[in-house]
Coordinates of C-alpha atoms and ligand atoms in Angstrom, one line a residue:
M284 CA -80.3 -107.3 -39.0
A285 CA -81.6 -107.2 -42.5
K286 CA -81.4 -110.4 -44.6
G287 CA -78.2 -110.6 -46.7
K288 CA -76.5 -108.0 -44.7
T289 CA -73.6 -108.7 -42.3
N290 CA -71.7 -106.7 -39.9
I291 CA -68.0 -106.6 -40.6
F292 CA -65.3 -104.7 -38.8
F293 CA -62.8 -102.8 -41.0
C294 CA -59.5 -101.3 -40.0
Q295 CA -59.9 -97.6 -41.1
N296 CA -56.2 -97.4 -41.7
C297 CA -55.5 -100.3 -44.0
G298 CA -58.8 -101.8 -44.8
Y299 CA -58.2 -105.1 -43.0
E300 CA -61.5 -107.1 -42.6
S301 CA -62.5 -109.0 -39.6
S302 CA -65.7 -110.5 -38.3
K303 CA -65.1 -109.3 -34.7
W304 CA -63.6 -106.2 -33.2
M305 CA -60.0 -106.1 -32.4
G306 CA -57.9 -103.7 -30.5
Q307 CA -54.9 -103.9 -32.7
C308 CA -55.0 -104.4 -36.5
P309 CA -53.0 -107.5 -37.5
G310 CA -52.5 -105.9 -40.9
C311 CA -51.0 -102.5 -40.1
R312 CA -50.4 -102.8 -36.3
E313 CA -52.4 -99.7 -35.6
W314 CA -54.4 -99.5 -32.4
N315 CA -58.1 -98.8 -32.2
T316 CA -58.8 -98.5 -35.8
F317 CA -61.6 -101.0 -36.2
V318 CA -65.1 -99.7 -37.0
E319 CA -68.2 -101.8 -37.6
E320 CA -69.8 -101.4 -41.0
L321 CA -72.8 -103.0 -42.5
V322 CA -72.0 -104.7 -45.7
D323 CA -74.6 -105.9 -48.2
K324 CA -73.4 -109.3 -49.3
K325 CA -75.6 -109.1 -52.4
T326 CA -73.7 -106.3 -54.0
A327 CA -70.8 -108.5 -55.1
A328 CA -73.2 -111.1 -56.5
K329 CA -75.4 -108.5 -58.1
S330 CA -72.7 -107.0 -60.2
H331 CA -71.7 -110.4 -61.3
S332 CA -75.1 -111.6 -62.5
N333 CA -75.6 -108.9 -65.1
Q334 CA -72.2 -109.4 -66.7
K335 CA -72.1 -111.2 -70.0
V336 CA -69.9 -114.3 -70.1
A337 CA -66.9 -113.5 -72.2
E338 CA -65.1 -116.0 -74.4
P339 CA -61.4 -116.6 -73.7
K340 CA -59.2 -115.4 -76.5
T341 CA -55.7 -116.2 -77.7
L342 CA -53.1 -113.6 -77.6
S343 CA -52.8 -113.4 -81.4
C344 CA -56.4 -112.5 -81.9
I345 CA -56.4 -109.5 -79.5
D346 CA -56.2 -106.4 -81.6
M347 CA -53.7 -104.0 -80.3
Q348 CA -54.6 -100.4 -80.6
E349 CA -52.4 -98.0 -78.7
K350 CA -54.6 -96.3 -76.1
A351 CA -55.0 -92.7 -77.1
R352 CA -53.3 -90.3 -74.8
M353 CA -54.3 -86.7 -74.1
K354 CA -51.7 -84.1 -73.2
S355 CA -52.4 -82.5 -69.9
G356 CA -50.6 -79.4 -71.0
M357 CA -48.2 -79.9 -68.2
P358 CA -45.1 -81.8 -69.4
E359 CA -44.1 -82.7 -65.8
L360 CA -47.4 -84.4 -65.2
D361 CA -47.4 -86.1 -68.6
R362 CA -44.0 -87.5 -67.8
V363 CA -45.2 -89.0 -64.5
L364 CA -48.2 -90.4 -66.3
G365 CA -46.0 -92.1 -68.9
G366 CA -46.6 -89.7 -71.7
G367 CA -50.0 -88.3 -71.2
I368 CA -53.5 -89.1 -69.8
V369 CA -54.7 -92.4 -71.1
D370 CA -58.4 -92.4 -72.2
G371 CA -60.7 -94.2 -69.8
S372 CA -58.1 -94.6 -67.1
M373 CA -58.5 -94.0 -63.5
I374 CA -55.9 -91.9 -61.7
L375 CA -55.6 -91.5 -57.9
V376 CA -53.9 -88.4 -56.7
G377 CA -52.9 -88.6 -53.0
G378 CA -51.2 -86.1 -50.8
D379 CA -51.3 -84.1 -47.5
P380 CA -53.9 -81.5 -47.0
G381 CA -53.0 -78.2 -48.5
I382 CA -50.2 -79.6 -50.7
G383 CA -52.0 -78.5 -53.9
K384 CA -54.0 -81.4 -55.2
S385 CA -57.1 -79.4 -56.0
T386 CA -54.9 -76.7 -57.6
L387 CA -53.1 -79.2 -59.8
L388 CA -56.3 -80.8 -61.0
L389 CA -57.9 -77.5 -61.6
Q390 CA -54.9 -76.5 -63.8
V391 CA -55.3 -79.8 -65.6
C392 CA -59.0 -78.9 -66.2
K393 CA -57.9 -75.5 -67.5
N394 CA -55.5 -77.0 -70.0
L395 CA -57.8 -79.7 -71.1
S396 CA -60.8 -77.4 -71.6
A397 CA -58.5 -75.2 -73.6
Q398 CA -58.1 -78.1 -76.0
D399 CA -61.9 -78.4 -76.2
V400 CA -62.1 -81.4 -74.0
D401 CA -65.3 -81.5 -71.9
V402 CA -64.3 -81.7 -68.2
L403 CA -66.5 -82.1 -65.2
Y404 CA -65.1 -81.1 -61.8
I405 CA -67.0 -82.6 -58.9
S406 CA -66.2 -81.2 -55.5
G407 CA -67.4 -82.6 -52.2
E408 CA -65.3 -80.3 -50.2
E409 CA -65.6 -76.8 -51.4
S410 CA -68.4 -74.6 -52.6
L411 CA -68.6 -73.3 -56.2
Q412 CA -67.5 -69.9 -54.9
Q413 CA -64.4 -71.3 -53.3
I414 CA -63.5 -73.1 -56.5
K415 CA -64.1 -69.9 -58.5
L416 CA -61.7 -68.0 -56.2
R417 CA -59.0 -70.5 -56.9
A418 CA -59.8 -70.5 -60.6
E419 CA -59.3 -66.8 -60.6
R420 CA -55.8 -67.1 -59.3
I421 CA -55.0 -69.7 -61.9
G422 CA -56.2 -68.0 -65.0
S423 CA -59.0 -67.8 -67.4
F424 CA -61.2 -70.8 -68.2
N425 CA -63.6 -71.5 -71.1
D426 CA -67.0 -73.2 -71.0
H427 CA -65.8 -76.7 -71.6
L428 CA -65.2 -77.0 -67.9
R429 CA -68.3 -77.5 -65.7
L430 CA -68.3 -77.6 -61.9
L431 CA -70.6 -79.5 -59.6
C432 CA -70.8 -79.6 -55.8
E433 CA -72.2 -83.1 -55.0
T434 CA -71.4 -86.0 -52.8
N435 CA -74.1 -88.5 -53.7
L436 CA -72.8 -90.9 -56.2
A437 CA -76.1 -91.8 -57.7
D438 CA -76.6 -88.2 -58.6
I439 CA -73.1 -87.9 -59.9
R440 CA -73.8 -90.9 -62.1
T441 CA -77.0 -89.2 -63.5
V442 CA -75.1 -86.0 -64.2
I443 CA -72.3 -87.9 -66.0
D444 CA -74.8 -89.9 -68.0
K445 CA -76.4 -86.6 -69.1
Q446 CA -73.3 -84.5 -69.7
K447 CA -71.0 -87.2 -71.1
P448 CA -67.8 -85.4 -70.2
K449 CA -64.4 -86.8 -71.4
V450 CA -62.7 -86.2 -68.1
V451 CA -64.2 -86.3 -64.5
I452 CA -62.4 -85.0 -61.4
I453 CA -63.6 -86.2 -58.0
D454 CA -62.3 -84.1 -55.2
S455 CA -62.2 -86.1 -52.9
I456 CA -63.2 -89.7 -52.7
Q457 CA -63.5 -89.5 -48.9
T458 CA -66.4 -87.2 -49.2
M459 CA -68.4 -89.3 -51.7
Y460 CA -71.1 -91.8 -50.6
D461 CA -73.4 -94.4 -51.9
E462 CA -76.8 -94.3 -50.4
E463 CA -77.1 -98.1 -50.3
I464 CA -74.3 -98.4 -47.9
S465 CA -75.1 -97.4 -44.4
S466 CA -71.6 -96.5 -43.1
A467 CA -70.4 -92.9 -43.0
P468 CA -68.6 -91.2 -46.0
G469 CA -64.8 -91.8 -45.7
S470 CA -65.2 -95.3 -44.2
V471 CA -63.6 -98.2 -45.8
S472 CA -66.7 -99.7 -47.4
Q473 CA -67.9 -96.4 -48.7
V474 CA -64.6 -95.5 -50.3
R475 CA -64.3 -98.9 -51.8
E476 CA -67.8 -99.0 -53.2
S477 CA -67.5 -95.4 -54.5
T478 CA -64.3 -96.2 -56.2
A479 CA -65.8 -99.4 -57.7
M480 CA -68.7 -97.4 -59.0
L481 CA -66.5 -94.7 -60.5
M482 CA -64.4 -97.5 -62.0
Q483 CA -67.5 -98.8 -63.8
I484 CA -68.3 -95.4 -65.1
A485 CA -64.7 -94.9 -66.3
K486 CA -64.4 -98.2 -68.1
G487 CA -68.0 -98.3 -69.3
M488 CA -68.2 -94.8 -70.8
N489 CA -64.5 -94.5 -71.6
I490 CA -64.1 -91.5 -69.3
T491 CA -60.9 -90.6 -67.6
V492 CA -61.4 -90.2 -63.9
F493 CA -59.1 -88.3 -61.5
I494 CA -59.7 -89.1 -57.9
V495 CA -58.3 -87.1 -55.1
G496 CA -57.5 -89.1 -52.0
H497 CA -56.4 -87.9 -48.6
V498 CA -53.5 -89.4 -46.9
T499 CA -53.0 -90.5 -43.3
K500 CA -50.1 -89.4 -41.1
E501 CA -48.1 -92.4 -42.4
G502 CA -48.5 -91.1 -45.9
V503 CA -50.7 -93.7 -47.5
V504 CA -54.0 -92.9 -49.0
A505 CA -56.4 -92.7 -46.1
G506 CA -58.6 -95.5 -45.2
P507 CA -58.2 -98.2 -47.7
R508 CA -55.0 -99.4 -49.3
V509 CA -57.6 -101.3 -51.4
L510 CA -58.1 -98.1 -53.4
E511 CA -54.5 -98.4 -54.8
H512 CA -55.3 -101.8 -56.2
M513 CA -58.4 -100.7 -58.0
V514 CA -57.1 -97.7 -59.9
D515 CA -54.8 -97.7 -62.9
T516 CA -52.4 -95.1 -61.7
V517 CA -51.5 -93.8 -58.3
L518 CA -49.7 -90.5 -58.0
Y519 CA -48.5 -88.9 -54.7
F520 CA -48.1 -85.2 -54.4
E521 CA -45.4 -84.5 -51.8
G522 CA -43.1 -81.9 -50.5
D523 CA -42.5 -79.7 -47.6
R524 CA -45.6 -77.6 -46.9
Y525 CA -43.3 -74.7 -46.0
A526 CA -41.1 -75.0 -49.0
S527 CA -42.6 -73.9 -52.3
Y528 CA -41.7 -76.8 -54.4
R529 CA -43.8 -79.9 -54.8
I530 CA -43.0 -83.3 -56.2
L531 CA -45.4 -85.6 -58.0
R532 CA -44.4 -89.2 -57.8
G533 CA -45.8 -92.2 -59.6
V534 CA -46.3 -95.1 -57.2
K535 CA -48.3 -97.3 -59.5
N536 CA -48.8 -96.9 -63.3
R537 CA -50.4 -99.5 -65.6
F538 CA -49.5 -97.4 -68.6
G539 CA -45.9 -96.3 -67.8
S540 CA -42.9 -96.5 -65.5
T541 CA -43.3 -95.6 -61.9
N542 CA -40.1 -94.0 -61.0
E543 CA -40.5 -90.7 -62.8
I544 CA -41.1 -87.6 -60.8
G545 CA -42.5 -84.2 -61.7
V546 CA -41.3 -81.1 -59.9
F547 CA -43.6 -78.1 -59.4
E548 CA -43.3 -74.8 -57.6
M549 CA -46.3 -73.3 -55.9
R550 CA -46.6 -69.7 -56.8
G551 CA -49.2 -67.0 -56.4
D552 CA -50.8 -68.0 -59.6
G553 CA -50.9 -71.8 -59.2
L554 CA -48.4 -74.5 -59.7
Q555 CA -45.5 -73.8 -62.1
E556 CA -43.4 -76.5 -63.6
V557 CA -39.7 -76.6 -62.6
A558 CA -37.9 -77.7 -65.8
N559 CA -34.5 -77.9 -64.1
P560 CA -34.9 -79.4 -60.6
S561 CA -31.1 -79.7 -59.9
E562 CA -30.6 -75.9 -60.2
Y563 CA -33.6 -75.5 -58.0
M564 CA -32.4 -77.9 -55.3
L565 CA -28.9 -76.4 -55.2
N566 CA -30.3 -72.9 -54.8
G567 CA -28.9 -71.3 -51.6
K568 CA -26.1 -73.8 -51.1
P569 CA -23.6 -72.3 -48.6
E570 CA -20.1 -71.5 -49.8
N571 CA -17.1 -72.9 -48.2
A572 CA -19.0 -74.7 -45.5
S573 CA -17.9 -78.0 -44.0
G574 CA -20.3 -80.8 -44.1
S575 CA -22.0 -79.8 -47.4
V576 CA -21.6 -82.1 -50.4
V577 CA -23.4 -82.2 -53.7
A578 CA -24.5 -85.7 -54.8
C579 CA -26.5 -87.0 -57.7
S580 CA -29.5 -89.2 -57.5
M581 CA -31.5 -90.7 -60.4
E582 CA -35.2 -90.2 -60.3
G583 CA -36.5 -92.4 -63.1
S584 CA -34.6 -91.3 -66.1
R585 CA -33.7 -87.9 -64.7
P586 CA -30.6 -87.1 -62.7
I587 CA -31.2 -84.7 -59.8
L588 CA -28.4 -83.0 -58.0
I589 CA -29.0 -82.5 -54.3
E590 CA -27.0 -81.0 -51.5
I591 CA -26.3 -83.3 -48.5
Q592 CA -25.5 -81.6 -45.3
A593 CA -24.0 -83.2 -42.2
L594 CA -23.3 -81.9 -38.8
V595 CA -21.1 -84.1 -36.7
C596 CA -20.2 -82.9 -33.2
H597 CA -19.0 -84.4 -29.9
T598 CA -21.7 -86.1 -27.9
N599 CA -22.4 -85.1 -24.4
F600 CA -24.4 -88.2 -23.5
G601 CA -23.5 -91.9 -23.5
I602 CA -25.5 -92.8 -26.5
P603 CA -24.9 -90.6 -29.5
R604 CA -27.8 -89.0 -31.3
R605 CA -28.3 -89.6 -34.9
T606 CA -31.0 -88.0 -37.0
A607 CA -31.5 -88.0 -40.7
A608 CA -34.0 -85.9 -42.7
G609 CA -34.6 -86.8 -46.3
C610 CA -32.7 -90.0 -46.2
D611 CA -32.9 -93.3 -44.4
A612 CA -31.6 -93.0 -40.8
N613 CA -30.5 -96.6 -40.7
R614 CA -28.5 -96.1 -43.7
V615 CA -26.7 -93.2 -42.0
N616 CA -26.0 -95.3 -39.0
L617 CA -24.6 -98.0 -41.2
L618 CA -22.4 -95.6 -43.1
M619 CA -21.1 -94.2 -39.9
A620 CA -20.2 -97.7 -38.7
V621 CA -18.3 -98.2 -42.0
L622 CA -16.4 -95.0 -41.4
E623 CA -15.6 -96.0 -37.8
K624 CA -14.3 -99.4 -38.8
R625 CA -12.6 -98.7 -42.2
L626 CA -11.2 -95.2 -41.6
N627 CA -10.8 -95.3 -37.9
L628 CA -12.8 -92.2 -37.3
K629 CA -14.2 -92.1 -33.8
M630 CA -17.9 -91.8 -34.9
S631 CA -19.2 -93.6 -31.8
E632 CA -18.4 -90.5 -29.8
C633 CA -20.2 -88.2 -32.1
D634 CA -23.7 -86.9 -32.6
A635 CA -24.6 -86.7 -36.3
Y636 CA -27.4 -84.9 -38.1
V637 CA -27.8 -85.5 -41.8
N638 CA -30.1 -83.6 -43.9
I639 CA -30.9 -83.3 -47.6
A640 CA -31.4 -79.7 -48.3
G641 CA -34.8 -78.5 -49.5
G642 CA -36.9 -81.1 -47.8
I643 CA -36.7 -83.6 -50.6
R644 CA -36.6 -87.3 -49.9
M645 CA -34.0 -89.5 -51.7
N646 CA -33.6 -93.2 -51.1
E647 CA -31.2 -94.2 -53.9
P648 CA -28.1 -95.9 -52.6
A649 CA -26.0 -93.8 -55.1
I650 CA -26.1 -90.9 -52.6
D651 CA -24.1 -93.0 -50.0
L652 CA -20.8 -91.5 -51.1
G653 CA -22.3 -88.0 -50.7
I654 CA -23.5 -88.8 -47.2
V655 CA -20.1 -90.3 -46.3
L656 CA -18.1 -87.3 -47.6
A657 CA -20.5 -84.9 -45.9
I658 CA -20.0 -86.7 -42.6
V659 CA -16.2 -86.8 -43.0
S660 CA -16.1 -83.2 -44.0
S661 CA -18.0 -82.1 -41.0
F662 CA -16.1 -84.4 -38.7
K663 CA -12.8 -82.9 -39.8
N664 CA -14.3 -79.5 -40.2
R665 CA -12.8 -79.2 -43.7
P666 CA -15.0 -77.9 -46.6
L667 CA -15.0 -79.7 -49.9
D668 CA -14.1 -78.0 -53.1
E669 CA -17.3 -76.2 -54.3
D670 CA -17.1 -77.5 -57.8
T671 CA -17.0 -81.2 -56.8
I672 CA -19.9 -83.6 -57.0
C673 CA -19.9 -87.3 -56.1
F674 CA -22.0 -90.4 -56.5
G675 CA -21.6 -94.1 -55.6
E676 CA -22.9 -96.8 -53.4
V677 CA -20.9 -97.6 -50.3
G678 CA -20.7 -101.2 -49.2
L679 CA -20.0 -102.6 -45.8
S680 CA -16.3 -103.1 -46.3
G681 CA -16.0 -99.5 -47.4
E682 CA -15.8 -100.2 -51.1
V683 CA -17.5 -97.8 -53.5
R684 CA -19.8 -99.8 -55.8
A685 CA -21.1 -99.2 -59.2
V686 CA -24.4 -97.4 -59.8
S687 CA -26.7 -97.2 -62.8
M688 CA -26.6 -94.6 -65.5
P689 CA -23.2 -92.9 -64.5
M690 CA -23.1 -91.1 -67.9
Q691 CA -26.3 -89.2 -67.3
R692 CA -25.2 -88.2 -63.9
V693 CA -21.9 -86.9 -65.1
A694 CA -23.6 -85.0 -67.9
E695 CA -26.0 -83.3 -65.5
A696 CA -23.1 -82.3 -63.2
K697 CA -21.3 -80.8 -66.2
K698 CA -24.4 -79.0 -67.3
L699 CA -24.6 -77.3 -63.9
G700 CA -21.0 -76.2 -64.1
F701 CA -19.3 -78.7 -61.8
T702 CA -15.7 -79.4 -62.7
T703 CA -14.8 -82.5 -60.7
C704 CA -16.8 -85.6 -60.3
I705 CA -16.0 -88.4 -57.9
L706 CA -17.5 -91.7 -59.0
P707 CA -17.0 -95.4 -58.5
K708 CA -13.9 -96.7 -60.2
V709 CA -15.9 -99.5 -61.9
C710 CA -18.0 -96.9 -63.7
M711 CA -15.0 -95.1 -65.2
E712 CA -15.0 -97.3 -68.3
A713 CA -18.6 -96.8 -69.0
V714 CA -18.3 -93.0 -68.8
G715 CA -15.1 -92.7 -70.8
K716 CA -13.6 -89.3 -71.1
V717 CA -15.8 -86.2 -70.8
D718 CA -14.5 -82.7 -71.8
G719 CA -14.8 -80.0 -69.2
I720 CA -15.2 -82.2 -66.2
Q721 CA -12.5 -84.1 -64.3
L722 CA -13.5 -87.6 -63.4
I723 CA -12.0 -89.3 -60.4
G724 CA -12.6 -93.0 -60.0
V725 CA -12.4 -94.3 -56.4
A726 CA -12.5 -97.9 -55.3
N727 CA -13.2 -97.3 -51.6
V728 CA -14.1 -94.5 -49.1
R729 CA -10.5 -93.9 -48.1
E730 CA -9.5 -93.0 -51.7
A731 CA -12.5 -90.7 -51.9
M732 CA -11.6 -89.0 -48.7
D733 CA -7.9 -88.6 -49.7
H734 CA -9.0 -87.0 -52.9
V735 CA -11.2 -84.3 -51.4
M736 CA -9.3 -83.5 -48.2
Ligands
TYD134 P1 -55.1 -76.8 -52.5 O1 -55.0 -77.1 -53.9 O2 -56.5 -76.5 -52.0 O3 -54.6 -78.1 -51.7 P2 -55.3 -79.5 -51.5 O4 -56.4 -79.7 -52.4 O5 -54.2 -80.5 -51.7 O6 -55.7 -79.6 -50.1 O7 -54.2 -75.6 -52.1 C1 -53.0 -75.7 -51.4 C2 -52.4 -74.4 -51.0 O8 -51.8 -73.7 -52.1 C3 -53.3 -73.4 -50.3 O9 -52.8 -73.3 -49.0 C4 -53.1 -72.1 -51.0 C5 -51.9 -72.3 -51.9 N1 -52.0 -71.7 -53.2 C6 -51.0 -70.9 -53.7 O10 -50.0 -70.7 -53.0 N2 -51.1 -70.4 -54.9 C7 -52.2 -70.6 -55.7 O11 -52.2 -70.1 -56.8 C8 -53.2 -71.4 -55.2 C9 -54.4 -71.7 -56.1 C10 -53.1 -72.0 -54.0
MG135 MG1 -58.5 -79.8 -52.0

């Protein structure tokens, strides 16, 4: 073994470090994920030695200048980023293969280069011809965009030094490698070193770097969780591969809030923004069907109306089956237990399938009331009035609890033509009276049920 180098085992799933091999990772409980990698102990020390020692400062003598933000030309993306792309920031875009990461970033390239920003798109996955094919679908590009097929980081650094672009896209971090590290591209130490090097470039030359990261089957950025700690912003691109819409979600953002989402639709000519997601989500809602309820969930500052579907039928086995798609299955079990106990509905004899239409995932408790009403509607086989929408959190004693921003939710419902809104009684005062929509405050699930059926 060379001097100064040590062998360390890394979990390829979460980046857990260990001096010996282990069958199961103590960090993420995955089996058989440890791989031996040679790590040069000097690298950490090396980067430290050539740093100048900085003087500590008081808060008052730090001059505040608002970091300049570029508009990406896609308002949905700008919203998720907190108002635009911050100069010199590092943005990680994760997502399943084929979801549209490369397409999104190429469109960003197109819009930025149209504003005369120099952009360098570095691909380690596709050939220049393949990128050109995609670019032709998206539209016309000008010469401010340059493309490069390269995976060696030292070469990439040389190119960046020479070209001095304002924005660099790395597609994807798992294909990049640093010659000084012996492990294979995509391994934990490679990904970590590569990101660190790109970080230096980003901060040193004030270049904005977009990094594409692959995700594992669990939905986290593949290999190292560590990556998420290093970058400024982490965005996840998600959605059903078979549905055409995609959701861009901020998971971490040093320059803005993280609960905003952007909604896109994949078309023949690239990603198109969906300005009104509620309308989109409710598309194709069945008429007069039992077990279908419209609920409202807040995604950041934006209310989104969704259709919750439930199918409740008599079970043929001793243990009833419960499945939930798009919402938490445990939450559904809990709500069914509440119905059993508080409304005396014989849920324990029923299979239940709950689904949020369109493949979107919603975890806000405010959709509880929607889930409850959908289950009751299917159980009694009685459809709800089509122009009714509901929201509210349901507690264990069957009470309907307050949720945040009721006013915005009511306004969104009204905008989409709903005429009745069932909401927590405690929120009634905050909402006041709204023309054109009837507001029904309910204190518990029984009241809600009596109102709709
Ligand atoms: P891609 O951006 O390559 O996904 P990723 O980089 O996340 O792996 O493309 C995703 C899919 O989108 C691909 O299967 C083809 C499809 N697509 C369209 O439907 N319309 C388009 O205009 C483009 C460019 C791609
Ligand atoms: Mg790609």
